Short mmCIF file of C-alpha atoms in Angstrom, two decimals:
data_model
loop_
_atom_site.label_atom_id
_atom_site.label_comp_id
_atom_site.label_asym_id
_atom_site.label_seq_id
_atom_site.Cartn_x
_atom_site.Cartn_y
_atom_site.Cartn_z
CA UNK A 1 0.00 0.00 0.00
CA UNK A 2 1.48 3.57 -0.91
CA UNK A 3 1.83 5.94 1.47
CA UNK A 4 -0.97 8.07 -0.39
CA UNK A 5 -3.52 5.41 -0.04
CA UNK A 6 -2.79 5.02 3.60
CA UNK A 7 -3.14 9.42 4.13
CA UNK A 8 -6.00 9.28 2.05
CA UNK A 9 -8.52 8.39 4.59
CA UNK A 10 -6.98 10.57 7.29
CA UNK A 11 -6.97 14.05 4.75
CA UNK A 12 -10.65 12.95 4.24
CA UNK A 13 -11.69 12.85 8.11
CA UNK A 14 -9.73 16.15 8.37
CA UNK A 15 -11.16 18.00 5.55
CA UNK A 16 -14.98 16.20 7.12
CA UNK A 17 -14.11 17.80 10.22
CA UNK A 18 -13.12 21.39 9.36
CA UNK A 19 -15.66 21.60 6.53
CA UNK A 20 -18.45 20.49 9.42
CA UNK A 21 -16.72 23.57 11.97
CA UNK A 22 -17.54 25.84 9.12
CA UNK A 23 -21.34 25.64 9.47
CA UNK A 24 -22.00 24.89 12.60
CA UNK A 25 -23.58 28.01 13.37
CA UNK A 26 -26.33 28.20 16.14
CA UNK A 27 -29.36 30.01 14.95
CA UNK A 28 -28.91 31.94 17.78
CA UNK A 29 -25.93 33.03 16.77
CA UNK A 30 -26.63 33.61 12.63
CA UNK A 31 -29.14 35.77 13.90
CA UNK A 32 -27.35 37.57 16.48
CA UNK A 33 -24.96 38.68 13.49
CA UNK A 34 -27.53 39.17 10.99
CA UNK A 35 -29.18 41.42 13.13
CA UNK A 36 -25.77 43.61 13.65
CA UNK A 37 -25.01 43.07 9.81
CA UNK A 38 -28.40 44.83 9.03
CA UNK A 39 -28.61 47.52 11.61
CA UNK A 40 -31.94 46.10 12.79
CA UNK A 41 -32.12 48.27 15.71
CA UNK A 42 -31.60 51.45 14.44
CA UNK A 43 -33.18 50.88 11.39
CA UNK A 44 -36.26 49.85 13.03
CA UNK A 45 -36.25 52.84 14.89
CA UNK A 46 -35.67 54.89 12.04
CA UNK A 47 -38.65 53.28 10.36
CA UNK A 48 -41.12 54.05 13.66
CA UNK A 49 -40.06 57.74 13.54
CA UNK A 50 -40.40 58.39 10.14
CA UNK A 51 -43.97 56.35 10.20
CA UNK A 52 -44.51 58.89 13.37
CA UNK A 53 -43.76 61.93 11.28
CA UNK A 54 -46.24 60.31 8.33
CA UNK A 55 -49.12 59.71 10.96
CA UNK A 56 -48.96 63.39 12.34
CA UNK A 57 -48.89 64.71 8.73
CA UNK A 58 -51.82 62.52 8.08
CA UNK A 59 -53.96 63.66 10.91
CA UNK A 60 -53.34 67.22 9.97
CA UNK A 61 -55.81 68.10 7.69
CA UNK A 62 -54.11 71.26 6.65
CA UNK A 63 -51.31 69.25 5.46
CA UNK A 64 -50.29 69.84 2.13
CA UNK A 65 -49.90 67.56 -1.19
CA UNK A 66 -46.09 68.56 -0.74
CA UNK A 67 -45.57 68.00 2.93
CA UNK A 68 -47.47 64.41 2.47
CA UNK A 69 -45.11 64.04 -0.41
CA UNK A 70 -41.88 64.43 1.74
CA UNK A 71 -42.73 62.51 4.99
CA UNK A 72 -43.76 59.66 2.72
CA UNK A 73 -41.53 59.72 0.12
CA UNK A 74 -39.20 59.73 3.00
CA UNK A 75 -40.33 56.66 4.23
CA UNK A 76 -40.71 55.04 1.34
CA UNK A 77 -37.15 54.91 0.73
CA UNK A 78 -36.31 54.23 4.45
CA UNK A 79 -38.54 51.19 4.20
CA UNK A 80 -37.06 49.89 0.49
CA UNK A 81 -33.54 49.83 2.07
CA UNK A 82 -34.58 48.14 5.17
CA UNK A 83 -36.09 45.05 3.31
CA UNK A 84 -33.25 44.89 1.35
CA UNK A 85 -31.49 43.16 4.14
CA UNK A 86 -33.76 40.58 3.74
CA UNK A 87 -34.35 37.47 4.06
CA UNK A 88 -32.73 37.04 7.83
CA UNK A 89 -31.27 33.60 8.81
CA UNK A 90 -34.97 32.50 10.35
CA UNK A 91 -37.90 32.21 8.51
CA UNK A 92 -40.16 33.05 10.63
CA UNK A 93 -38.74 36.85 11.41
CA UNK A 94 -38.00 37.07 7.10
CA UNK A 95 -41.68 36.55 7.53
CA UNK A 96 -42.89 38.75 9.90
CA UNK A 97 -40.21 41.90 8.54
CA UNK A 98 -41.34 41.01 5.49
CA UNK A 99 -45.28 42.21 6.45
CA UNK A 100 -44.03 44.96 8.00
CA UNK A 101 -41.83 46.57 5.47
CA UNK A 102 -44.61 45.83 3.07
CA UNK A 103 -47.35 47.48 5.34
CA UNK A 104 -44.95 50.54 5.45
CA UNK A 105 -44.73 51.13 1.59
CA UNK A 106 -48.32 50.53 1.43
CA UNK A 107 -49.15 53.30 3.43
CA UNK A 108 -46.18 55.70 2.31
CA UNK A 109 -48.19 54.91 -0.93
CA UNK A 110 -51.46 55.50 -0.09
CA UNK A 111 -49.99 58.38 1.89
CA UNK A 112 -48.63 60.22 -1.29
CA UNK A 113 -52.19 60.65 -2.85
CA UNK A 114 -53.69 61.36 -0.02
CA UNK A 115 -53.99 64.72 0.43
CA UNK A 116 -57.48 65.15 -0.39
CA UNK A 117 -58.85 62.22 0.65
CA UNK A 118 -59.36 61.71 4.20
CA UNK A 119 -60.31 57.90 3.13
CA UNK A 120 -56.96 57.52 1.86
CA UNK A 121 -55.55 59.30 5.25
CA UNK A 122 -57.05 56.90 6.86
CA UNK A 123 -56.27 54.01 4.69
CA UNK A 124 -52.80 55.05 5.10
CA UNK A 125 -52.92 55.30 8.97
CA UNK A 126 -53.89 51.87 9.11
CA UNK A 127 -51.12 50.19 7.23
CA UNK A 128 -48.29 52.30 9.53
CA UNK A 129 -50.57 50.93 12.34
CA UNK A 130 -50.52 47.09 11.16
CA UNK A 131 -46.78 48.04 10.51
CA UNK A 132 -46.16 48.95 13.98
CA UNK A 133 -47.26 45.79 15.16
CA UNK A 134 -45.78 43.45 13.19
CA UNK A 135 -42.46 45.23 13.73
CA UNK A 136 -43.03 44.94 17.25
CA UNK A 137 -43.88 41.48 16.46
CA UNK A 138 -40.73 41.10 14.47
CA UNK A 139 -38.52 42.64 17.65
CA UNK A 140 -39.95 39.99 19.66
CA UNK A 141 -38.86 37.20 17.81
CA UNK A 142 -35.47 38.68 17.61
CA UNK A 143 -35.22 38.86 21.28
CA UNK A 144 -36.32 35.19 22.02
CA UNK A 145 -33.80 33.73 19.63
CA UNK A 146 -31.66 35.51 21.84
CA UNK A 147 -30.13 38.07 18.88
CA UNK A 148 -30.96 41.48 19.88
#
């Protein structure tokens, strides 16, 4: 028997082993650092203070086409860039993010024609609304896989 016969099954338990270390991330732990990779935090705060700013410009009926414009336009954008971090390592946040983010560019939509319409205020309120929940939601899952 040659010597690389006799290696050959020891270079294939090594490279077993160190391939098998590679992904043997917890869950816990994938989303701990998917969480920091995607500025979840902040950029879920970001998102509830911009949906803020939309809601009081919504409830003012003296608001104007441009001011509706800008706080949702605003959001808008703040909401495209936040689900392009997705999908997250658990399928069940992706999931519940993925509500949210769309609830939030529904109403930033509805919000930008708006302006004469208090049906379409409203209509708009209640998406950031349903947002706020499941991004609440969302947080809470984060927290009991331990990643936040």
């Amino acid at each position: 028997m040659s010597l690389r016969h006799a290696l050959a099954p020891t270079v294939l338990l090594s490279a077993s082993l160190v391939l098998a270390a590679c992904g043997s991330v917890s869950a816990s732990t994938a989303m701990a650092n998917w969480t920091k990779s995607s500025n979840l935090t902040s950029n879920s705060a970001q998102l509830a203070l911009d949906a803020r700013h939309v809601l009081i410009a919504l409830s003012d009926v003296h608001s104007t086409a441009a001011q509706l414009h800008t706080v949702c336009a605003v959001l808008d954008l703040e909401t495209l860039q936040a689900n392009s971090a997705l999908p997250t390592p658990d399928t069940q946040t992706t999931s519940l993010l993925s509500a949210a983010y769309t609830d939030l560019g529904d109403g930033a939509n509805e919000c930008y024609a708006a302006a004469g319409s208090a049906l379409k205020r409203a209509k708009a309120a209640a998406f950031l609304h349903r947002a706020g929940a499941e991004l609440s939601e969302a947080q809470a899952r984060v927290t009991a896989l331990g990643a936040s």
